[in-house]
Tab-separated table of C-alpha atoms in Angstrom:
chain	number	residue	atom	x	y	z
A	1	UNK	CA	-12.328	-10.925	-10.585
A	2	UNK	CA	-8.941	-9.501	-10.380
A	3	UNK	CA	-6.814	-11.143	-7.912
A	4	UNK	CA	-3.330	-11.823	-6.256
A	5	UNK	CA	-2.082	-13.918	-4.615
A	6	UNK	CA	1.126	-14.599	-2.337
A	7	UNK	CA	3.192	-17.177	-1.304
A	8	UNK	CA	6.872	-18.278	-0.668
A	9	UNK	CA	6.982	-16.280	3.050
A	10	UNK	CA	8.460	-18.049	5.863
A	11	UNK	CA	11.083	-18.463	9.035
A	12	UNK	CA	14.308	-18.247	7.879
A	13	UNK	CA	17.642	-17.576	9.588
A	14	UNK	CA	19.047	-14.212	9.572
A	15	UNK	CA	21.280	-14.023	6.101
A	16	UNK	CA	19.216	-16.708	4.782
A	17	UNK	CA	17.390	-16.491	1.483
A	18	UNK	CA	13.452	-16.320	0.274
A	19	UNK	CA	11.776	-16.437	-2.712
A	20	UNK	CA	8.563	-14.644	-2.809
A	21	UNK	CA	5.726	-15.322	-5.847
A	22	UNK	CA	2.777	-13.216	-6.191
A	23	UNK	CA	0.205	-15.271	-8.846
A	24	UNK	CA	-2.111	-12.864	-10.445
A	25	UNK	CA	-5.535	-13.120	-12.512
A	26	UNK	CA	-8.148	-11.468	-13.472
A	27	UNK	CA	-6.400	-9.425	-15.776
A	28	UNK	CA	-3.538	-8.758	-17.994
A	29	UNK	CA	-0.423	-8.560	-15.912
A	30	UNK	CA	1.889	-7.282	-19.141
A	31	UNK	CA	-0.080	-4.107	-19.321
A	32	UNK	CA	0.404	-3.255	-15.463
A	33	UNK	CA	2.928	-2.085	-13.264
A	34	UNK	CA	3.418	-3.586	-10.343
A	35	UNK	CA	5.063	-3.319	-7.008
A	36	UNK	CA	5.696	-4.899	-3.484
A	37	UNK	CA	5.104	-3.285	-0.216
A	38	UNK	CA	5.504	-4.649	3.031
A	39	UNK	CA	4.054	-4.211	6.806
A	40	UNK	CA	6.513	-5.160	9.956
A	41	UNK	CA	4.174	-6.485	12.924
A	42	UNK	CA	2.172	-3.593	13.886
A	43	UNK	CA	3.966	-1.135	11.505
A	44	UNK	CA	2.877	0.426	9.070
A	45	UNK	CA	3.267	0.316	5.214
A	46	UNK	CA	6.619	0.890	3.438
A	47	UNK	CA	7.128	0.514	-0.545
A	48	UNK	CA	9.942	-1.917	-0.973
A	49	UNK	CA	10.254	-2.490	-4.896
A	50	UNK	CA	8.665	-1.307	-8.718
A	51	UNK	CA	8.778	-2.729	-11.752
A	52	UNK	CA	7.442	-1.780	-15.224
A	53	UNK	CA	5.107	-3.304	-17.155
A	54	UNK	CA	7.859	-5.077	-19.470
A	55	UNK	CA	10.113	-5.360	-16.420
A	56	UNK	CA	12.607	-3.270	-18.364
A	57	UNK	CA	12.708	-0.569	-15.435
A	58	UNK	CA	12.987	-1.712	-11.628
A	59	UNK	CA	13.518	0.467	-8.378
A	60	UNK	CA	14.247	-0.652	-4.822
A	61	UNK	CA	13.763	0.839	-1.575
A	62	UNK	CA	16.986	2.214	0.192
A	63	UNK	CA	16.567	-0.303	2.914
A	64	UNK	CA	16.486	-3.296	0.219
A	65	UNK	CA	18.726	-2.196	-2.499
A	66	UNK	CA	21.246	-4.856	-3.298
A	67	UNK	CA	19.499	-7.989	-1.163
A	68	UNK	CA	16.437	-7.764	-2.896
A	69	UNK	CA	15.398	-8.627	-6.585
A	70	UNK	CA	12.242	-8.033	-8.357
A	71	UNK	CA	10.864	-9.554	-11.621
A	72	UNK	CA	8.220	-10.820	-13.057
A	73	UNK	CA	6.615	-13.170	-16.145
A	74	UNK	CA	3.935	-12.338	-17.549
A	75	UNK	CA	3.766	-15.283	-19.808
A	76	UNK	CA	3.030	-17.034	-16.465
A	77	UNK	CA	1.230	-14.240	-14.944
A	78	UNK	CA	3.385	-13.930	-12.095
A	79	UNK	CA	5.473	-11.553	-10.128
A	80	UNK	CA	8.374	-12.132	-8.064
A	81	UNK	CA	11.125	-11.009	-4.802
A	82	UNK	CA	14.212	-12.936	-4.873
A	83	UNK	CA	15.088	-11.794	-0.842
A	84	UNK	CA	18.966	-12.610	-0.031
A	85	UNK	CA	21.066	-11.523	2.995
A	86	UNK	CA	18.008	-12.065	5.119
A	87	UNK	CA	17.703	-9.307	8.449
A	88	UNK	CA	15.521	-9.559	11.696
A	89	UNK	CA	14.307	-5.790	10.185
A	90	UNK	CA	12.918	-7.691	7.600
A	91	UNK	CA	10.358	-9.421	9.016
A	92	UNK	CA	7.298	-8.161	7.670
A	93	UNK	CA	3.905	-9.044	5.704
A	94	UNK	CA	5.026	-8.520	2.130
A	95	UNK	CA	2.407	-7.779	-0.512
A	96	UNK	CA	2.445	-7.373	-3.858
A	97	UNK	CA	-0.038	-4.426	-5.565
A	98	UNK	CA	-0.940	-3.993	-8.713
A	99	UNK	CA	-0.345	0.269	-9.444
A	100	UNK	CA	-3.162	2.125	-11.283
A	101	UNK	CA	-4.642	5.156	-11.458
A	102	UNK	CA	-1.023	6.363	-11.632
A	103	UNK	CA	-0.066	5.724	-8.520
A	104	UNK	CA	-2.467	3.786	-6.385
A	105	UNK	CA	-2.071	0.514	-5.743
A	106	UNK	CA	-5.653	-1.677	-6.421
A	107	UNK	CA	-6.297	-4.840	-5.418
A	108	UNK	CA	-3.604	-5.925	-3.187
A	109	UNK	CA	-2.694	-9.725	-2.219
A	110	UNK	CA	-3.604	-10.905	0.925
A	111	UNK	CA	0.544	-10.625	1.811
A	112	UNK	CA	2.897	-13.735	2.812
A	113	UNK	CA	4.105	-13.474	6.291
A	114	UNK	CA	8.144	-13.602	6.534
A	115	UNK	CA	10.172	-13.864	9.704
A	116	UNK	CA	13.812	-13.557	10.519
A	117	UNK	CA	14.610	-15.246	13.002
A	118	UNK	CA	17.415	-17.539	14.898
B	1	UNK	CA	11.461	11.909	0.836
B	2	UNK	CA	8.225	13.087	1.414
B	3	UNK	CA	7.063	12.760	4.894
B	4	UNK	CA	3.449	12.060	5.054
B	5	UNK	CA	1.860	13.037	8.685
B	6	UNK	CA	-1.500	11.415	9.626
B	7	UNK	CA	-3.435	12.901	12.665
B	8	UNK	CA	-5.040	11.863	14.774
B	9	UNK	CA	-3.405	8.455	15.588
B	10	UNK	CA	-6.116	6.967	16.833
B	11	UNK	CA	-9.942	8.199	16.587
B	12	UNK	CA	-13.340	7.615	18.550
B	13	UNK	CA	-16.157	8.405	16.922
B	14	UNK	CA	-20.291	6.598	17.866
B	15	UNK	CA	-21.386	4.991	15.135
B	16	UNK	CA	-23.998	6.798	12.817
B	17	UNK	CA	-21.581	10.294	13.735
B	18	UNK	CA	-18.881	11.847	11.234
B	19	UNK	CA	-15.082	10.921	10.982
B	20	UNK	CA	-12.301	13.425	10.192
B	21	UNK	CA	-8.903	11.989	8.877
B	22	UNK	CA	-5.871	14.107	8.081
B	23	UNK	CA	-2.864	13.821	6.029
B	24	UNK	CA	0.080	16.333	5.768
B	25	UNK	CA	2.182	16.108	3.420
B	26	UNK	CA	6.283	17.295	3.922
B	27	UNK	CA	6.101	19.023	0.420
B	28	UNK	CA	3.348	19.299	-2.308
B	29	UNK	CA	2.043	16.338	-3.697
B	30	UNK	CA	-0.316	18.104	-6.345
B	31	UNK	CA	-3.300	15.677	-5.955
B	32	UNK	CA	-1.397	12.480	-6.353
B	33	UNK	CA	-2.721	11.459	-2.780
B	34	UNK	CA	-4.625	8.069	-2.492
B	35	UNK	CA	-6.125	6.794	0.414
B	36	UNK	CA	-6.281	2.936	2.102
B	37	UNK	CA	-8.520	1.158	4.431
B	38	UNK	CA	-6.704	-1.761	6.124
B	39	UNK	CA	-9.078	-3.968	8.728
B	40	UNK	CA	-7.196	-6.404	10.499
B	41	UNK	CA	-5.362	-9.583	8.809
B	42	UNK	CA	-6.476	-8.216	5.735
B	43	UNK	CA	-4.491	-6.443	3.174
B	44	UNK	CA	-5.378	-2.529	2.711
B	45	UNK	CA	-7.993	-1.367	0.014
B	46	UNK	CA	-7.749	1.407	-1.975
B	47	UNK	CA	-10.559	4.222	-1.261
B	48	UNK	CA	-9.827	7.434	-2.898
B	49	UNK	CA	-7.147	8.444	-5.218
B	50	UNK	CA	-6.138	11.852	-7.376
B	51	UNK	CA	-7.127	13.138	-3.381
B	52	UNK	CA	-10.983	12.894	-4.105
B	53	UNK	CA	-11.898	10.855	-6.533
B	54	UNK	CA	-13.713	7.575	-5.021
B	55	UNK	CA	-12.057	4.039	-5.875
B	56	UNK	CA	-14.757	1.424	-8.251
B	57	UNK	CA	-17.188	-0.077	-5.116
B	58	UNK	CA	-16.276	2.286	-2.536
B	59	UNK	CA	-19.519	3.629	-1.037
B	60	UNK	CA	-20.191	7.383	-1.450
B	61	UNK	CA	-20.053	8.351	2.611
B	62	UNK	CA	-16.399	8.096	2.048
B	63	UNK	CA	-15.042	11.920	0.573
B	64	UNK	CA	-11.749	13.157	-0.020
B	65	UNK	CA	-10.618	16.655	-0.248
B	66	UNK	CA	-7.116	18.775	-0.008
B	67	UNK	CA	-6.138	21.966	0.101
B	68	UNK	CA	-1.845	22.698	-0.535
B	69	UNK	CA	-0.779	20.241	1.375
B	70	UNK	CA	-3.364	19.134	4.023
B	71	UNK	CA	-5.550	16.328	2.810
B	72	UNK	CA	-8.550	14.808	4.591
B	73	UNK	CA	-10.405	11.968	4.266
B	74	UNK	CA	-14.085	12.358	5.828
B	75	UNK	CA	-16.556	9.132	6.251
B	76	UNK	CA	-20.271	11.172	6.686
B	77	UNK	CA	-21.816	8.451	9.072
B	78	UNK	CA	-19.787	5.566	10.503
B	79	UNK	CA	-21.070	2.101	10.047
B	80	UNK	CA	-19.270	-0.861	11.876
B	81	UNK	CA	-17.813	-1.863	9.040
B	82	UNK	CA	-15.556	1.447	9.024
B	83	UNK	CA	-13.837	0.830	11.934
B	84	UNK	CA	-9.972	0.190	11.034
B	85	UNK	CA	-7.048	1.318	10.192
B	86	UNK	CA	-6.796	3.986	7.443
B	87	UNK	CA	-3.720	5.192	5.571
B	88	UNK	CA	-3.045	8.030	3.009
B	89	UNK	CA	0.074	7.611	-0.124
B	90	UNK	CA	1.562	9.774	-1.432
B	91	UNK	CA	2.579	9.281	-5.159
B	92	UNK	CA	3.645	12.313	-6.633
B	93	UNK	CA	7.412	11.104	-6.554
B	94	UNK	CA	7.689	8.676	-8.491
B	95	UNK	CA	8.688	5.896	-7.870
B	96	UNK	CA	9.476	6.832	-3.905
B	97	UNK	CA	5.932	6.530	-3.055
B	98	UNK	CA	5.563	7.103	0.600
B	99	UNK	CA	2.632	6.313	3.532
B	100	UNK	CA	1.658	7.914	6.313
B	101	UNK	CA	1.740	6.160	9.893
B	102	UNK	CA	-2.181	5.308	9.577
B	103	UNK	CA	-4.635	6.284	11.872
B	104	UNK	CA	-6.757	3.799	13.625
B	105	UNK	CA	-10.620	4.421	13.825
B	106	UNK	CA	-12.223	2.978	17.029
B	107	UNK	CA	-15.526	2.639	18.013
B	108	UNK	CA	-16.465	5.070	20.752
């Protein structure tokens, strides 16, 4: 069964830090891309960060770029978001997706709650 | 960025009767339009992608179509199961996938 799985989420003060891990099986993680997207309380969903297959090409959202760092080791099976310069807009269910089909994102992790807070 | 519009925001349809999504997208998106089901506390699952073609498992009352740059997502007869929130994706720009706002399915 292929599955993912999410942890690291949290309550942390606004310009804090968070370290998000996504463990995957079920499959061969170097041969996917794979992605984060995350869901503010009774939002919808908003793609926050890609990265290939080798982790060799990475892409951020707009509203992310330069707090947020993706990677990933396959070796361990695991994908990551280093989150830094913590904001209350960033509280959120994060989830990370595995991309097929060229673009759709199947299965997706049951998400790690994060929230900003004071 | 592509804008994806869903419409309705919220649907009632009986149980047993037919359900009508739409999707608009801001721009063409060729066929590189998937669609989600998201019930809550769980994550979303994929349902159609490439605008028609039906994810592994997902039962065959669930049909996607497009034409330019209107898709629809169409569930034939609603079980109670289908009631949630559904979302279409957009990913013909990659990587700058985008969603639409969802449209939640109630029970009538």
């Amino acid at each position: 069964e292929v599955k993912l799985v999410e942890s690291g989420g949290g309550l942390v003060q606004p310009g804090g830090s968070l370290r998000l891990s996504c463990a995957t099986s079920g499959f061969t993680l170097s041969s996917y891309e794979m992605r984060w997207v995350r869901q503010a309380p009774g939002k919808g969903l908003e793609w926050i960060s890609y990265i290939s297959s080798s982790g060799s090409t990475i892409y951020y959202a707009d509203s992310v770029k330069g707090r947020f760092t993706i990677s990933r080791d396959n070796a361990k099976n695991s994908l990551y978001l280093q989150m830094n310069s913590l904001r209350a807009e960033d509280t959120a269910a994060y989830y990370c997706a595995r991309e097929v089909y060229n673009g759709g994102f199947d299965p997706w992790g049951l998400g790690t709650l994060v929230t900003v807070s004071s | 960025e592509i804008v994806m519009t869903q419409s309705p925001a919220t649907l009632s349809v009986s149980l047993g009767e037919r359900a009508t999504l739409s999707c608009r997208a801001s721009q063409s998106v060729s066929y590189n339009l998937a669609w989600y089901q998201q019930k809550p506390g769980q994550a979303p699952r994929l349902l159609i992608h490439g605008a028609s073609t039906r994810a592994p498992g997902i039962p065959d009352r669930f049909s996607g179509s497009w034409s330019g740059t209107e898709f629809t997502l169409t569930i034939s007869s609603l079980q109670s199961e289908d009631f949630a929130v559904y979302y279409c994706q957009q990913y013909n720009t990659w990587p700058m996938y985008t969603f639409g706002q969802g449209t939640k399915l109630e029970i009538k």
